[in-house]
Structure formats: C-alpha cells, structure tokens
mmCIF file of C-alpha atoms and ligand atoms in Angstrom:
data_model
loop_
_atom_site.group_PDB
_atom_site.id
_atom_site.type_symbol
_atom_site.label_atom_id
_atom_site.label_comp_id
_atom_site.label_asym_id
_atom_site.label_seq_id
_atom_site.Cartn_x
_atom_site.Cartn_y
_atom_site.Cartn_z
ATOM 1 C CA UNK A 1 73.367 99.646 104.991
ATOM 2 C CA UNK A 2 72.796 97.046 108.291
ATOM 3 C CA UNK A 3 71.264 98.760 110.818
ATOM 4 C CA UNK A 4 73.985 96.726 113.450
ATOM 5 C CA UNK A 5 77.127 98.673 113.992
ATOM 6 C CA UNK A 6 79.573 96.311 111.925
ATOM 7 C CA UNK A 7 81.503 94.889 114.793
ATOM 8 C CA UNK A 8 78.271 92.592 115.866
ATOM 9 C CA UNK A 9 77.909 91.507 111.741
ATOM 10 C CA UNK A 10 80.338 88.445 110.887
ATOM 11 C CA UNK A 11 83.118 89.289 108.598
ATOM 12 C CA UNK A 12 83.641 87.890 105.327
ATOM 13 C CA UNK A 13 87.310 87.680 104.485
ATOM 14 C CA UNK A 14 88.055 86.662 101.106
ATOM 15 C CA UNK A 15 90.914 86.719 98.358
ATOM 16 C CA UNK A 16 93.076 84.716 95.890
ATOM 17 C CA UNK A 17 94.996 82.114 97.645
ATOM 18 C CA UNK A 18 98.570 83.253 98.631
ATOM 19 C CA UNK A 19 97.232 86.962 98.907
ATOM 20 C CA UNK A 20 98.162 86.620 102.766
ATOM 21 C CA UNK A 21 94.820 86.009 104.650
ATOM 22 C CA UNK A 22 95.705 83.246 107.349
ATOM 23 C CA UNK A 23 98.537 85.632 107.764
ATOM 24 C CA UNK A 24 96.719 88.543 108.688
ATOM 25 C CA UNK A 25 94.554 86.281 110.540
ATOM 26 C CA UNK A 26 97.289 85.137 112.489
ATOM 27 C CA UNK A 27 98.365 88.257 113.747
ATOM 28 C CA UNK A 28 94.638 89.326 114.428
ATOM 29 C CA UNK A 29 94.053 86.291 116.920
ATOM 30 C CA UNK A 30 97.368 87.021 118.211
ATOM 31 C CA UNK A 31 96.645 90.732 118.950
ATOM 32 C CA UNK A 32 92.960 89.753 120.017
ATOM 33 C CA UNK A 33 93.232 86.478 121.593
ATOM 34 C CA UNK A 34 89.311 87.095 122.935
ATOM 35 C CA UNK A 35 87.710 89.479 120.690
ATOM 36 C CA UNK A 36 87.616 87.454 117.329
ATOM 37 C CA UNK A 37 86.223 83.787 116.208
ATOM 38 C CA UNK A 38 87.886 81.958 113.255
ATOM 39 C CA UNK A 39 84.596 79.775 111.412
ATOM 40 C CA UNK A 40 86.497 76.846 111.374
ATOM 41 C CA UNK A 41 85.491 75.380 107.544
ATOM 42 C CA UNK A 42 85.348 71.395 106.473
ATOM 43 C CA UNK A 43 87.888 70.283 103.624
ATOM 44 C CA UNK A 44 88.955 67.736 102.146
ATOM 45 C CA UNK A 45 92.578 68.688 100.952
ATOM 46 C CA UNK A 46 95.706 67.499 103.137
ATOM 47 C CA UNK A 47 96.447 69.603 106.276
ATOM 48 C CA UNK A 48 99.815 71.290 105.347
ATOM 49 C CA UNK A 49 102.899 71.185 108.022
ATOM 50 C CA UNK A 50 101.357 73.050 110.783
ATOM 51 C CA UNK A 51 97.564 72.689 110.746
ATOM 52 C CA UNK A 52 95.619 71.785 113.392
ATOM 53 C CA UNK A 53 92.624 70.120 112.884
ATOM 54 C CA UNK A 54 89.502 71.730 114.930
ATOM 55 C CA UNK A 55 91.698 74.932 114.445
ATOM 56 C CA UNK A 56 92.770 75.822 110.905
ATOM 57 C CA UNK A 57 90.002 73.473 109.179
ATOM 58 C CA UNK A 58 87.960 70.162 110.416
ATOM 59 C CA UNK A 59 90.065 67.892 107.760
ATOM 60 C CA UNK A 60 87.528 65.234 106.711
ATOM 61 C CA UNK A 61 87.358 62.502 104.025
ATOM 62 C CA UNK A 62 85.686 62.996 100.859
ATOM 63 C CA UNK A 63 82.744 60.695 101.983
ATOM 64 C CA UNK A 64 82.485 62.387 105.132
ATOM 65 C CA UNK A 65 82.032 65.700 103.611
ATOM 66 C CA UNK A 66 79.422 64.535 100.848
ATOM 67 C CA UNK A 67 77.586 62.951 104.233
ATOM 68 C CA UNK A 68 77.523 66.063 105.472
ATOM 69 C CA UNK A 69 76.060 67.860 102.698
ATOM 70 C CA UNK A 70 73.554 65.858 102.452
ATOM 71 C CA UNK A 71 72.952 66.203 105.787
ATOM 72 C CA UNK A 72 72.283 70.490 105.214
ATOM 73 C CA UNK A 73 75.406 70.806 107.075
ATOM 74 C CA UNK A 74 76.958 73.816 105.562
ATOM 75 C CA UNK A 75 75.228 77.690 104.728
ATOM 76 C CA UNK A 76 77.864 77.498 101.827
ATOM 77 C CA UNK A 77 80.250 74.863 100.107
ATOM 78 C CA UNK A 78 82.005 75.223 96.947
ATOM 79 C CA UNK A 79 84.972 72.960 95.591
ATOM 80 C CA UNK A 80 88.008 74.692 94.930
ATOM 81 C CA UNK A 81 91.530 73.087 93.259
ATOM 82 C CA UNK A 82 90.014 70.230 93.525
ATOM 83 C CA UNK A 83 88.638 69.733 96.903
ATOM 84 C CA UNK A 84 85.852 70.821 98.967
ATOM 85 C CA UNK A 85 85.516 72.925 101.664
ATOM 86 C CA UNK A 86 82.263 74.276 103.589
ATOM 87 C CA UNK A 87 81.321 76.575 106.574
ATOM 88 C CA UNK A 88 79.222 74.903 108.888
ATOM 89 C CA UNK A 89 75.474 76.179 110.438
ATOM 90 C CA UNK A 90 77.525 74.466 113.510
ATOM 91 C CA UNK A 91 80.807 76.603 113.420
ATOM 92 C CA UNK A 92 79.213 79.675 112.828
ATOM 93 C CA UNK A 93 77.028 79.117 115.307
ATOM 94 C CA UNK A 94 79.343 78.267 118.216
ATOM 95 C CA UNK A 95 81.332 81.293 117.374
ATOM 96 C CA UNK A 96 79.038 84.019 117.478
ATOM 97 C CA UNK A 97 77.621 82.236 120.322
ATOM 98 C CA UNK A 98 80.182 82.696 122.244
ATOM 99 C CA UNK A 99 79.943 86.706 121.772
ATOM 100 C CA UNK A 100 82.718 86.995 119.407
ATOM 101 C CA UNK A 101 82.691 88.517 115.667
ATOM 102 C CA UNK A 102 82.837 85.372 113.565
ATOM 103 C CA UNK A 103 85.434 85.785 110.969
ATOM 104 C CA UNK A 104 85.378 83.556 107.622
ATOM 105 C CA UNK A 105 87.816 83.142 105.133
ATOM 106 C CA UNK A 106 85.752 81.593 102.027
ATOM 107 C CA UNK A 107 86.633 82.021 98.241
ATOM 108 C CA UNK A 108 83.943 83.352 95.882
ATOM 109 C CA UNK A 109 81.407 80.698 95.238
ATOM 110 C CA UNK A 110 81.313 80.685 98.683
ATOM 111 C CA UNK A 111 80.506 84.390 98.907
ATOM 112 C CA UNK A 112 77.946 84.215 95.994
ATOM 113 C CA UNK A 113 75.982 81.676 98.326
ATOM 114 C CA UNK A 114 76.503 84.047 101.141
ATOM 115 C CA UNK A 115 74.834 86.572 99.887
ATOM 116 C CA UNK A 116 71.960 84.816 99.652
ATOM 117 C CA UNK A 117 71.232 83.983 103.242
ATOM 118 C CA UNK A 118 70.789 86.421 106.097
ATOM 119 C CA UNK A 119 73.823 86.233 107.659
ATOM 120 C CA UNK A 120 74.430 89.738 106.635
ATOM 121 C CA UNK A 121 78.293 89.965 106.846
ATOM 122 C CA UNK A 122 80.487 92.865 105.704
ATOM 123 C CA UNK A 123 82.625 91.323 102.680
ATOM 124 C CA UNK A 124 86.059 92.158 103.073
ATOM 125 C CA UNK A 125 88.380 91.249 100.000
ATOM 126 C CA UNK A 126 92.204 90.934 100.287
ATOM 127 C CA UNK A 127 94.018 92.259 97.301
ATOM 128 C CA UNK A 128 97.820 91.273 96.198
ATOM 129 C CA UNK A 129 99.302 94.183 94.799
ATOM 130 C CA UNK A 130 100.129 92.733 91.616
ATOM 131 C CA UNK A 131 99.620 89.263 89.714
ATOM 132 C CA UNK A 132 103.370 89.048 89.779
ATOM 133 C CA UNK A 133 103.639 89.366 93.656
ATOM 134 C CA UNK A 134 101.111 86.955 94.050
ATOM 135 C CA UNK A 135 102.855 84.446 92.373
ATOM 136 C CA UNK A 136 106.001 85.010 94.183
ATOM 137 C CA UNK A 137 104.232 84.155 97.376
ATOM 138 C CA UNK A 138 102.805 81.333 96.648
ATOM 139 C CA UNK A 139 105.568 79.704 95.563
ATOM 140 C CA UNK A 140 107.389 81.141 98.263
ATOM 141 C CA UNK A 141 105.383 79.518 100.995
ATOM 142 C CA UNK A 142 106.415 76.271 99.538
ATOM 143 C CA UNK A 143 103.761 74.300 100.048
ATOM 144 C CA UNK A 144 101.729 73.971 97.025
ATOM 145 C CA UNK A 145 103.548 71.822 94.288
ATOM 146 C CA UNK A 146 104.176 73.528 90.821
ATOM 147 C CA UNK A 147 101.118 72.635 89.276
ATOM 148 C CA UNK A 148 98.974 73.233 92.215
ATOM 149 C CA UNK A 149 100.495 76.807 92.154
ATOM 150 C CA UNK A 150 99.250 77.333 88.467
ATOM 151 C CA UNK A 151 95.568 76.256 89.399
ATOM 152 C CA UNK A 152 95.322 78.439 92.356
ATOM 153 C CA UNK A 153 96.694 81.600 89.823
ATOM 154 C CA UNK A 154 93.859 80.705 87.548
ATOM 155 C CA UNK A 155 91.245 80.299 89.999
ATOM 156 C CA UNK A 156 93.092 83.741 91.290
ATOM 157 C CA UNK A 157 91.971 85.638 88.241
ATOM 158 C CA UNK A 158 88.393 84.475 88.856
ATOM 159 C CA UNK A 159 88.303 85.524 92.232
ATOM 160 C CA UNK A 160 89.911 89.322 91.007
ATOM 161 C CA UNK A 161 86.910 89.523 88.463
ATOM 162 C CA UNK A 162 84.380 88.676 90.879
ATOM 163 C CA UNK A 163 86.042 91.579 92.987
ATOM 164 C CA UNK A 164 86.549 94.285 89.646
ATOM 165 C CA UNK A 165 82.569 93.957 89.600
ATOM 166 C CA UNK A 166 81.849 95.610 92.959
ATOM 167 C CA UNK A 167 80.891 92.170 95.048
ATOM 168 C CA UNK A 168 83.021 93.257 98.376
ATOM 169 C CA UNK A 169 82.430 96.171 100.761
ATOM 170 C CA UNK A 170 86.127 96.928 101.057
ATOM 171 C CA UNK A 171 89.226 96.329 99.567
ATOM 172 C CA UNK A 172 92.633 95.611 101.558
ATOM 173 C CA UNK A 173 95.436 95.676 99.665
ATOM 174 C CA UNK A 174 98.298 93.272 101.089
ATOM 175 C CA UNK A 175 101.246 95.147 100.128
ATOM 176 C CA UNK A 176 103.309 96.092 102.781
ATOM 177 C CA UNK A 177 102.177 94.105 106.002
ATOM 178 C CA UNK A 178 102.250 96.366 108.553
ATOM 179 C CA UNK A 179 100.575 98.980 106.485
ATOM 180 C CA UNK A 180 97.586 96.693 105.385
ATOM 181 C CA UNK A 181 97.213 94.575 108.607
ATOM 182 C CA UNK A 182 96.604 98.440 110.277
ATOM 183 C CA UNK A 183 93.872 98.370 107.877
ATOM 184 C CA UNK A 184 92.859 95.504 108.155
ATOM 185 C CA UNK A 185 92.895 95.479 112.293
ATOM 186 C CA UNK A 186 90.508 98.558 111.907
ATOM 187 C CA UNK A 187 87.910 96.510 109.495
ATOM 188 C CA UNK A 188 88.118 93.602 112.192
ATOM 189 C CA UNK A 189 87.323 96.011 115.264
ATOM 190 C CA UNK A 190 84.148 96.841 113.281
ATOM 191 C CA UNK A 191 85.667 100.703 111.921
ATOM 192 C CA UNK A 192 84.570 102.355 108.841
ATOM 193 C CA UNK A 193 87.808 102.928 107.337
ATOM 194 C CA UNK A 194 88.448 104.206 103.647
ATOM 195 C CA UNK A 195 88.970 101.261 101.669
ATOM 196 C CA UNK A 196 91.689 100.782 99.444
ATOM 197 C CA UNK A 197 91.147 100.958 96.004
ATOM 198 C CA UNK A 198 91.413 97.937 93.766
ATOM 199 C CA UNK A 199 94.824 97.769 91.973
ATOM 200 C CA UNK A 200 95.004 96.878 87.981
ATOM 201 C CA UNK A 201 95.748 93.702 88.486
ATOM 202 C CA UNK A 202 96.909 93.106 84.709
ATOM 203 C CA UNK A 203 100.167 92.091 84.799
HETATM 204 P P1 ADP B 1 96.549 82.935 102.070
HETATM 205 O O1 ADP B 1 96.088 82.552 103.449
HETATM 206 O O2 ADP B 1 95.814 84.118 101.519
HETATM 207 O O3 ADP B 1 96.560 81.790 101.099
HETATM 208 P P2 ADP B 1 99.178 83.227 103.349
HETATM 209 O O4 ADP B 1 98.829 84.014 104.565
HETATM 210 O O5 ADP B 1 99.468 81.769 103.513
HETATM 211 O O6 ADP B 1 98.079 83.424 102.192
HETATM 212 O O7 ADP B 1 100.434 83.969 102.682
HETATM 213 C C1 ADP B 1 101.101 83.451 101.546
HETATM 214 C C2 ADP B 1 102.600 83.765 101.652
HETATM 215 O O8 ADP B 1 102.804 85.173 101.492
HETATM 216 C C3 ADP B 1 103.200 83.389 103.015
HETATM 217 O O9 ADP B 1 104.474 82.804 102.796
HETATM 218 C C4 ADP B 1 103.296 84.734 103.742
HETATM 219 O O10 ADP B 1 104.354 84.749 104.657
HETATM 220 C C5 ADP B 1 103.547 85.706 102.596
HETATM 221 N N1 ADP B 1 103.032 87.085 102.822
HETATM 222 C C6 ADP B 1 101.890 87.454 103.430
HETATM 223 N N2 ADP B 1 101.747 88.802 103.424
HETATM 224 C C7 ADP B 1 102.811 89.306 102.764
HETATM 225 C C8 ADP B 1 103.249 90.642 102.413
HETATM 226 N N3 ADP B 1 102.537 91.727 102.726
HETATM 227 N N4 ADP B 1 104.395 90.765 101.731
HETATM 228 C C9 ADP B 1 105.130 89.671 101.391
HETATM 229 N N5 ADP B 1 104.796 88.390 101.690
HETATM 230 C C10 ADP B 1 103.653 88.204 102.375
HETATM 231 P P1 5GP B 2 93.538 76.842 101.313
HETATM 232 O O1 5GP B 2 93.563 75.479 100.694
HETATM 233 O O2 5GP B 2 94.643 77.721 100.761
HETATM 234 O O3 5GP B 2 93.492 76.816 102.829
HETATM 235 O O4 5GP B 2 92.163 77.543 100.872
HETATM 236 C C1 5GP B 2 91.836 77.614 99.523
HETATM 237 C C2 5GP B 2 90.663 78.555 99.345
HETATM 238 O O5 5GP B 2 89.514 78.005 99.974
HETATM 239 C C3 5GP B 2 90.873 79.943 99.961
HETATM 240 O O6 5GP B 2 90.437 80.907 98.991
HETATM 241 C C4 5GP B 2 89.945 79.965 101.147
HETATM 242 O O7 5GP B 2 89.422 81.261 101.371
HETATM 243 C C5 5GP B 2 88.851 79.036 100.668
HETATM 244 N N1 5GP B 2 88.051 78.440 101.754
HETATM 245 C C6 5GP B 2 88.459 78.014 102.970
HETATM 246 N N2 5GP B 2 87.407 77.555 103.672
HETATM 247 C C7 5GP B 2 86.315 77.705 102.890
HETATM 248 C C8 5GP B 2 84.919 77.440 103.058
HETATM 249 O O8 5GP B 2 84.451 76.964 104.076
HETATM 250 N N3 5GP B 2 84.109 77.719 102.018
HETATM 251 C C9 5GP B 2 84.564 78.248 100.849
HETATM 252 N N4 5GP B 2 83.670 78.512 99.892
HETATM 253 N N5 5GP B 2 85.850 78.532 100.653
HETATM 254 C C10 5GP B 2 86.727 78.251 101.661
#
C-alpha cells in the first residue's frame, strides 16, 4: 500500500466507453468545483456537440499528436476506435500543481503504461451492470454512429477482462446513479470504501 493517504495520489478512472464516467465526472466537478482536477488528455477524434476544447480534451490533428509523441509529450498514449489519445507530463503536471487530486479517465493500454511509472495512482474501474445495459447507453447517448457503437462493445469486452484479472483497486458499479456516484464521491474524497464487486458480465 502508498504510504500517502489516497486523497494526495491521482486517481485513475477507467471503464468501457458508455459505462457513465464523464457523467460521474460531471457531477463530481459540479459538487467540488475546487477540490478535483480533470487531466485534460490529447485526441484526435471529433469533439462531440458539447466539448470544449482545453476542457473535455485538447482536440488536435493527427500530425500534431504524432509531433507530440515524438516530442515525449505524454506518460501514456494508446489508440483506441481508431484514434489517439494521450495524457500529457504537462496536464498532469499543472493539475496537481495547483493542489488538486488529478483525476484521469484513460482506457486500459493506458493503465498498463501507468503502472509502469511512479505516478502511483489508485485505479478506480467503472463497471456497467450488465453487457446489455451498456449497450443501451451507448446508443442512447446518440452520438456514436452504429458501427462506432459495435467497436467500442468490443473494445468493451477487452477492457472487462483486463478488470476480471485483478488490475484495478476498486470496482464501481454504475447501476443506479445516485447509488454509485455516493460511491464513487467517497473514492474521489480519498475514502477507503468497500468496493463493489465485479458483476458477471456475460450476457
Ligand atoms: P462514458 O463517459 O463512460 O463513455 P457517459 O457518461 O457519456 O459514459 O454515459 C453514457 C450514457 O449513459 C449517457 O447518455 C448517460 O446519460 C447514461 N448514463 C450514465 N449513468 C447512467 C446510469 N447509472 N443509468 C442509466 N444511464 C446512465
Ligand atoms: P471517448 O472517445 O468516449 O471520450 O473516450 C474513449 C476512451 O478513451 C475512453 O475509454 C477514455 O477513458 C479513453 N481515454 C480518454 N483520454 C485518454 C488518454 O489520455 N489516454 C488513454 N489511454 N485513454 C484515454
């Protein structure tokens, strides 16, 4: 265990896409407008309706972001549905400089590479409460076209193994809101909660 009490160790949130992190997110900043610091990552895929750049993501061009790996940019970087993204030494840096706990919301290549520097986060993973829900609400947001939906569900089922073998500290499981952004609230603030155990996941 890290000898810091958890609330001074960045979080690692992670999760298949449309499990309901930017949600839970949202509410967190909302609650916390000073306590918390969203790592603001690089991609490369379109802002949707609402996204701010400098905010939700630093929206670059493909070239831009290859510069910038060259460069050393980013502690991690992983492609996903077929663009990148990256966290930046510069993003993470700003954040916790500004004595905040740096929160990051990176997929599972990205926490593979994680775990091999000394940032020394606690790795949080958001769980949908079945396949079938997960589905529903990604196609309910309605912003990802049909086959866009079916690559994020198969990169989902990578991201659940990586979780069935133990990788995260805790487990949040997303099934009623309230109930699992009270849990997830309590994570954030640096508590050591009882963590959720990992549903089947096998329908
Ligand atoms: P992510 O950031 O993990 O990709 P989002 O936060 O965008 O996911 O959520 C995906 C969709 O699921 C959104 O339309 C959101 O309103 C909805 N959603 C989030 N949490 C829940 C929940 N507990 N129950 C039902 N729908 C939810
Ligand atoms: P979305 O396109 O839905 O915003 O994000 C797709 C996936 O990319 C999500 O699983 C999200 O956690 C992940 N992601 C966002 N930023 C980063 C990042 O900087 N690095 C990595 N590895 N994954 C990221």
């Amino acid at each position: 265990m890290s000898p810091l009490p958890d609330f001074l160790r960045p979080l690692v949130m992670s999760g298949p896409s449309g499990v309901g992190k930017s949600t839970l997110l949202t509410r967190l900043f909302a609650e916390f407008p000073d306590k918390f610091g969203f790592s603001v990552s690089h991609t490369t895929r379109l802002p949707r309706p609402g996204e701010v750049h400098g905010k939700h993501y630093y929206f670059v061009s493909r070239e831009e972001f290859l510069r910038l790996i060259d460069e050393g940019a980013f502690i991690e970087h992983a492609q996903f549905s077929g663009n990148f993204y990256g966290t930046s030494f510069m993003t993470v840096r700003e954040v916790s400089g500004a004595g905040r706990r740096c929160i990051l919301d990176i997929e599972a290549q990205g926490v593979r590479q994680i775990k091999k520097t000394n940032l020394d986060p606690v790795y949080l993973f958001v769980s949908p409460p079945s396949l079938t829900s997960l589905r529903t609400r990604l196609q309910g947001r309605g912003t990802e076209t049909e086959a866009s939906v079916a690559k994020r569900l198969a990169t989902a089922l990578k991201e659940i193994d990586y979780a069935k073998e133990g990788a995260h500290d805790l487990v949040v499981v997303n099934d009623d809101l309230q109930r699992a952004y009270d849990l997830f609230k309590r994570v954030a603030l640096g508590e050591r909660i009882d963590s959720d155990k990992l549903p089947p996941l096998d329908d």
